[in-house]
Amino acid sequence: MKNTIKNIAALFLIFVFSGSIANAQGWTVPNSAKKKQNPYEATSKNISSGKKIYNLHCKSCHGDPTMANMIPLAPVAPTDLGSQNFLVQSDGEIYYKVNKGQGAMPTFEKTISDEDKWMVITFLRSFDKNKKMKQQVAEVKNPEVTDVKFELNVNEADKTMLAKLSGVTKKGKRVGLQGIEMSFLVKRSFGYLDVSGEDPYTNESGDVQIQFPKDLPGDREGQVNMLVKVTDDAFYGKLEEKRVVTLGVPTDPVNPLDERAMWGTRANAPIWIIVTFVGGVLAIWSVIFLVLFQMIKLPKLAKNKD
Amino acid sequence: MKEETSNNSRRKFLKSFGISVGAAGVVSSFSLIGAAKAAAKKPAEMVNLLTQDGQLVQVDKNQLRPTVNEPLDELQKRGREGIPGKSFVMVIDLSKCRNARKCMSACQNHHQLRADQHHINVLQMQDAEHTAPYFMPKPCQHCDNPPCTKVCPVDATFKRQDGIVLIDNERCIGCRFCIAACPYSARIFQWTEPKDSEKYKDLTYNIEANVPQKKGTVSKCLFSADRLREDKLPSCVSACPNGVYYFGDRNEDAVTNGTTGETVRFSKLIEENAGYTLMEELGTKPRVYYLPPKNRAFEFNGDLLNEENLH
């Protein structure tokens, strides 16, 4: 009897204590917000797009989910968003916190769209050991394959690119892989510009075609460095190909120093300034010389008069 | 007769001078060779060094040479020329700035400035009595028609081919004409000995970062030109925690956000968000674009002493 009471008391203490850990940040969320449900299903498409948004907006502080490699901020370090401690919260709670922010956590109410926020929550939910099974929804399943690769075809005439993603099945047959997101990135000075468009997912035969922007500048010959890859390397590992393609608009960089301008150095001062200045100097000196010359002539004139 | 003797003596002097100089040269060269040989023969004293890939190696002490800093002339030359084919632009999204001031401290750190000296400053703005206040980071605008370089009497401040306006400490005479000419108040003057001047006094002057700073000269924002050479974003851009800054190359029509690392089309960003430049009526053609403080991500709180506001 005593033991059972002790056990119950211990359980109760553990319960209270774990509750206090979950609320350790002291961040209260209104009950109405807690009830909000994620309207998006946990499809692999949604999860991978959530991962993309996570990497853009959350990773810089929170690190990778479950890896606990967040930046050590004081006094409160960012939470590992893949930890079970965090994921005990309801979708609505996470959504509320992302929206409002607190302390060093910025508000994302207006900087990320609602859809994107839910995608991130879907992505985070995929680390939840308790809910994972429940939320898995039937979706397109690709057969188990090995030797996954993609071929890239570039059509320079109408500026399109076609990638064909395929793998070898157990039976030794090469089949296209469906529903996998591909990224078509153009190398720019400080990062990669995504030109994948709205729907860069492979179709039934493993193809994905994108339209390269018609007005994107390339170098003098119109060449650009492309990086094409499978967006999420969780599926088939890191698959990417770098290629130089001639799809950009040929652009000749203008050197502002070539034009003559007021702000330029002496070498490229505007012609009118050079002319006015040199003319002015010449005019002044010639007047001085003229006067001097006349003064030299004075004594002679005096003599002549005598 | 007298002239002859004087000629002779001059000739003699020159001769003896030539011989002595020649002899000195030969002797000194011998002594140099001797010294070198002695150095080579001397029992080698080995020192332990850590290589770049983390290996500990032993090196003969005689073989050690001090590392060669990039000589001043080379830094000055490439600093004047700029990076060919580039045309740098910055976009500042005012709707995201909440006065974190991380850009300012990163900048002051990079360019060895004291806390009261600003290459970039976050200002509290209120355009008119009944308009909403907002925060506005203000770096040098790197104008395409810069009034400051026009007035410099010694060609110390200049524009480079990639659009950046720099200042050369080595030439600046401290007349401060450029400070008077700049409509954006982007320039500062080093009235006193700069911060850590003692610590950095042996550092080779790098025109692209304007360090070490020098007393009696003008200093200004440089778009972190030394970092751009390594394809890194400027200090302020990468320090921002709120995604305010975009930086990139107008020739490539792409700018990259310093916080998220996302790269977007420059023309689209400006077009879709009604981007503008400061005081365009002056015809200075700035290279820093602003996106209006519309649909803001935070509530404005102009009280700088409020801790809440300093994130």
PDB file of N, CA and C in Angstrom, chain A residues 7-50:
ATOM      1  N   ASN A   7       4.785   5.244  -5.308  1.00  0.00           N
ATOM      2  CA  ASN A   7       4.870   5.219  -6.773  1.00  0.00           C
ATOM      3  C   ASN A   7       4.020   6.309  -7.402  1.00  0.00           C
ATOM      4  N   ILE A   8       2.821   6.405  -6.891  1.00  0.00           N
ATOM      5  CA  ILE A   8       1.917   7.416  -7.448  1.00  0.00           C
ATOM      6  C   ILE A   8       2.494   8.807  -7.259  1.00  0.00           C
ATOM      7  N   ALA A   9       3.034   9.022  -6.010  1.00  0.00           N
ATOM      8  CA  ALA A   9       3.620  10.334  -5.728  1.00  0.00           C
ATOM      9  C   ALA A   9       4.776  10.611  -6.676  1.00  0.00           C
ATOM     10  N   ALA A  10       5.630   9.565  -6.898  1.00  0.00           N
ATOM     11  CA  ALA A  10       6.776   9.744  -7.802  1.00  0.00           C
ATOM     12  C   ALA A  10       6.297  10.070  -9.205  1.00  0.00           C
ATOM     13  N   LEU A  11       5.322   9.301  -9.664  1.00  0.00           N
ATOM     14  CA  LEU A  11       4.775   9.538 -11.007  1.00  0.00           C
ATOM     15  C   LEU A  11       4.247  10.971 -11.133  1.00  0.00           C
ATOM     16  N   PHE A  12       3.536  11.373 -10.064  1.00  0.00           N
ATOM     17  CA  PHE A  12       2.955  12.707 -10.067  1.00  0.00           C
ATOM     18  C   PHE A  12       4.056  13.760 -10.179  1.00  0.00           C
ATOM     19  N   LEU A  13       5.124  13.533  -9.352  1.00  0.00           N
ATOM     20  CA  LEU A  13       6.248  14.477  -9.389  1.00  0.00           C
ATOM     21  C   LEU A  13       6.863  14.539 -10.786  1.00  0.00           C
ATOM     22  N   ILE A  14       7.092  13.342 -11.364  1.00  0.00           N
ATOM     23  CA  ILE A  14       7.687  13.285 -12.709  1.00  0.00           C
ATOM     24  C   ILE A  14       6.807  14.050 -13.693  1.00  0.00           C
ATOM     25  N   PHE A  15       5.502  13.820 -13.558  1.00  0.00           N
ATOM     26  CA  PHE A  15       4.553  14.470 -14.455  1.00  0.00           C
ATOM     27  C   PHE A  15       4.673  15.998 -14.356  1.00  0.00           C
ATOM     28  N   VAL A  16       4.655  16.483 -13.092  1.00  0.00           N
ATOM     29  CA  VAL A  16       4.738  17.931 -12.872  1.00  0.00           C
ATOM     30  C   VAL A  16       6.046  18.472 -13.432  1.00  0.00           C
ATOM     31  N   PHE A  17       7.124  17.715 -13.129  1.00  0.00           N
ATOM     32  CA  PHE A  17       8.453  18.160 -13.516  1.00  0.00           C
ATOM     33  C   PHE A  17       8.587  18.233 -15.042  1.00  0.00           C
ATOM     34  N   SER A  18       8.104  17.159 -15.716  1.00  0.00           N
ATOM     35  CA  SER A  18       8.237  17.153 -17.180  1.00  0.00           C
ATOM     36  C   SER A  18       7.407  18.282 -17.770  1.00  0.00           C
ATOM     37  N   GLY A  19       6.270  18.536 -17.121  1.00  0.00           N
ATOM     38  CA  GLY A  19       5.434  19.649 -17.591  1.00  0.00           C
ATOM     39  C   GLY A  19       6.194  20.955 -17.505  1.00  0.00           C
ATOM     40  N   SER A  20       6.930  21.107 -16.405  1.00  0.00           N
ATOM     41  CA  SER A  20       7.648  22.373 -16.227  1.00  0.00           C
ATOM     42  C   SER A  20       8.793  22.493 -17.233  1.00  0.00           C
ATOM     43  N   ILE A  21       9.381  21.348 -17.641  1.00  0.00           N
ATOM     44  CA  ILE A  21      10.440  21.410 -18.657  1.00  0.00           C
ATOM     45  C   ILE A  21       9.864  21.906 -19.979  1.00  0.00           C
ATOM     46  N   ALA A  22       8.709  21.327 -20.304  1.00  0.00           N
ATOM     47  CA  ALA A  22       8.103  21.708 -21.582  1.00  0.00           C
ATOM     48  C   ALA A  22       7.821  23.203 -21.622  1.00  0.00           C
ATOM     49  N   ASN A  23       7.510  23.759 -20.458  1.00  0.00           N
ATOM     50  CA  ASN A  23       7.200  25.181 -20.434  1.00  0.00           C
ATOM     51  C   ASN A  23       8.377  26.021 -19.934  1.00  0.00           C
ATOM     52  N   ALA A  24       9.575  25.400 -20.023  1.00  0.00           N
ATOM     53  CA  ALA A  24      10.738  26.043 -19.423  1.00  0.00           C
ATOM     54  C   ALA A  24      10.955  27.448 -19.966  1.00  0.00           C
ATOM     55  N   GLN A  25      10.584  27.648 -21.247  1.00  0.00           N
ATOM     56  CA  GLN A  25      10.822  28.966 -21.828  1.00  0.00           C
ATOM     57  C   GLN A  25       9.859  30.011 -21.295  1.00  0.00           C
ATOM     58  N   GLY A  26       8.860  29.546 -20.591  1.00  0.00           N
ATOM     59  CA  GLY A  26       7.881  30.472 -20.047  1.00  0.00           C
ATOM     60  C   GLY A  26       7.174  31.240 -21.135  1.00  0.00           C
ATOM     61  N   TRP A  27       6.787  30.538 -22.145  1.00  0.00           N
ATOM     62  CA  TRP A  27       6.173  31.179 -23.295  1.00  0.00           C
ATOM     63  C   TRP A  27       4.739  30.671 -23.375  1.00  0.00           C
ATOM     64  N   THR A  28       3.822  31.484 -22.900  1.00  0.00           N
ATOM     65  CA  THR A  28       2.451  31.004 -22.853  1.00  0.00           C
ATOM     66  C   THR A  28       1.730  31.307 -24.157  1.00  0.00           C
ATOM     67  N   VAL A  29       1.006  30.326 -24.595  1.00  0.00           N
ATOM     68  CA  VAL A  29       0.263  30.452 -25.847  1.00  0.00           C
ATOM     69  C   VAL A  29      -1.217  30.407 -25.506  1.00  0.00           C
ATOM     70  N   PRO A  30      -2.014  31.337 -26.018  1.00  0.00           N
ATOM     71  CA  PRO A  30      -3.446  31.320 -25.715  1.00  0.00           C
ATOM     72  C   PRO A  30      -4.096  30.020 -26.182  1.00  0.00           C
ATOM     73  N   ASN A  31      -5.066  29.576 -25.431  1.00  0.00           N
ATOM     74  CA  ASN A  31      -5.698  28.286 -25.727  1.00  0.00           C
ATOM     75  C   ASN A  31      -6.304  28.227 -27.116  1.00  0.00           C
ATOM     76  N   SER A  32      -6.841  29.359 -27.544  1.00  0.00           N
ATOM     77  CA  SER A  32      -7.470  29.364 -28.868  1.00  0.00           C
ATOM     78  C   SER A  32      -6.428  29.072 -29.940  1.00  0.00           C
ATOM     79  N   ALA A  33      -5.211  29.591 -29.759  1.00  0.00           N
ATOM     80  CA  ALA A  33      -4.168  29.387 -30.763  1.00  0.00           C
ATOM     81  C   ALA A  33      -3.679  27.947 -30.770  1.00  0.00           C
ATOM     82  N   LYS A  34      -3.715  27.306 -29.576  1.00  0.00           N
ATOM     83  CA  LYS A  34      -3.225  25.936 -29.477  1.00  0.00           C
ATOM     84  C   LYS A  34      -4.026  24.971 -30.332  1.00  0.00           C
ATOM     85  N   LYS A  35      -5.296  25.312 -30.505  1.00  0.00           N
ATOM     86  CA  LYS A  35      -6.191  24.350 -31.172  1.00  0.00           C
ATOM     87  C   LYS A  35      -6.044  24.357 -32.693  1.00  0.00           C
ATOM     88  N   LYS A  36      -5.348  25.312 -33.197  1.00  0.00           N
ATOM     89  CA  LYS A  36      -5.215  25.436 -34.660  1.00  0.00           C
ATOM     90  C   LYS A  36      -4.573  24.176 -35.240  1.00  0.00           C
ATOM     91  N   GLN A  37      -5.160  23.715 -36.324  1.00  0.00           N
ATOM     92  CA  GLN A  37      -4.663  22.480 -36.936  1.00  0.00           C
ATOM     93  C   GLN A  37      -3.881  22.786 -38.219  1.00  0.00           C
ATOM     94  N   ASN A  38      -2.907  21.934 -38.501  1.00  0.00           N
ATOM     95  CA  ASN A  38      -2.164  22.066 -39.754  1.00  0.00           C
ATOM     96  C   ASN A  38      -3.044  21.599 -40.907  1.00  0.00           C
ATOM     97  N   PRO A  39      -3.391  22.500 -41.831  1.00  0.00           N
ATOM     98  CA  PRO A  39      -4.278  22.098 -42.917  1.00  0.00           C
ATOM     99  C   PRO A  39      -3.573  21.271 -43.991  1.00  0.00           C
ATOM    100  N   TYR A  40      -2.284  21.130 -43.896  1.00  0.00           N
ATOM    101  CA  TYR A  40      -1.547  20.424 -44.953  1.00  0.00           C
ATOM    102  C   TYR A  40      -1.170  19.027 -44.500  1.00  0.00           C
ATOM    103  N   GLU A  41      -1.180  18.112 -45.455  1.00  0.00           N
ATOM    104  CA  GLU A  41      -0.867  16.725 -45.135  1.00  0.00           C
ATOM    105  C   GLU A  41       0.635  16.497 -45.140  1.00  0.00           C
ATOM    106  N   ALA A  42       1.041  15.459 -44.415  1.00  0.00           N
ATOM    107  CA  ALA A  42       2.471  15.188 -44.293  1.00  0.00           C
ATOM    108  C   ALA A  42       2.966  14.364 -45.474  1.00  0.00           C
ATOM    109  N   THR A  43       2.780  14.889 -46.668  1.00  0.00           N
ATOM    110  CA  THR A  43       3.306  14.190 -47.840  1.00  0.00           C
ATOM    111  C   THR A  43       4.791  14.514 -47.963  1.00  0.00           C
ATOM    112  N   SER A  44       5.488  13.679 -48.696  1.00  0.00           N
ATOM    113  CA  SER A  44       6.933  13.912 -48.822  1.00  0.00           C
ATOM    114  C   SER A  44       7.194  15.222 -49.568  1.00  0.00           C
ATOM    115  N   LYS A  45       6.240  15.580 -50.435  1.00  0.00           N
ATOM    116  CA  LYS A  45       6.367  16.842 -51.160  1.00  0.00           C
ATOM    117  C   LYS A  45       6.325  18.027 -50.186  1.00  0.00           C
ATOM    118  N   ASN A  46       5.361  17.996 -49.300  1.00  0.00           N
ATOM    119  CA  ASN A  46       5.234  19.078 -48.315  1.00  0.00           C
ATOM    120  C   ASN A  46       6.414  19.106 -47.363  1.00  0.00           C
ATOM    121  N   ILE A  47       6.860  17.910 -46.963  1.00  0.00           N
ATOM    122  CA  ILE A  47       7.980  17.846 -46.018  1.00  0.00           C
ATOM    123  C   ILE A  47       9.237  18.417 -46.657  1.00  0.00           C
ATOM    124  N   SER A  48       9.474  18.063 -47.916  1.00  0.00           N
ATOM    125  CA  SER A  48      10.714  18.559 -48.526  1.00  0.00           C
ATOM    126  C   SER A  48      10.625  20.054 -48.807  1.00  0.00           C
ATOM    127  N   SER A  49       9.428  20.552 -49.124  1.00  0.00           N
ATOM    128  CA  SER A  49       9.356  22.010 -49.315  1.00  0.00           C
ATOM    129  C   SER A  49       9.467  22.717 -47.971  1.00  0.00           C
ATOM    130  N   GLY A  50       8.980  22.078 -46.903  1.00  0.00           N
ATOM    131  CA  GLY A  50       9.159  22.633 -45.566  1.00  0.00           C
ATOM    132  C   GLY A  50      10.623  22.687 -45.171  1.00  0.00           C
TER     133      GLY A  50
END
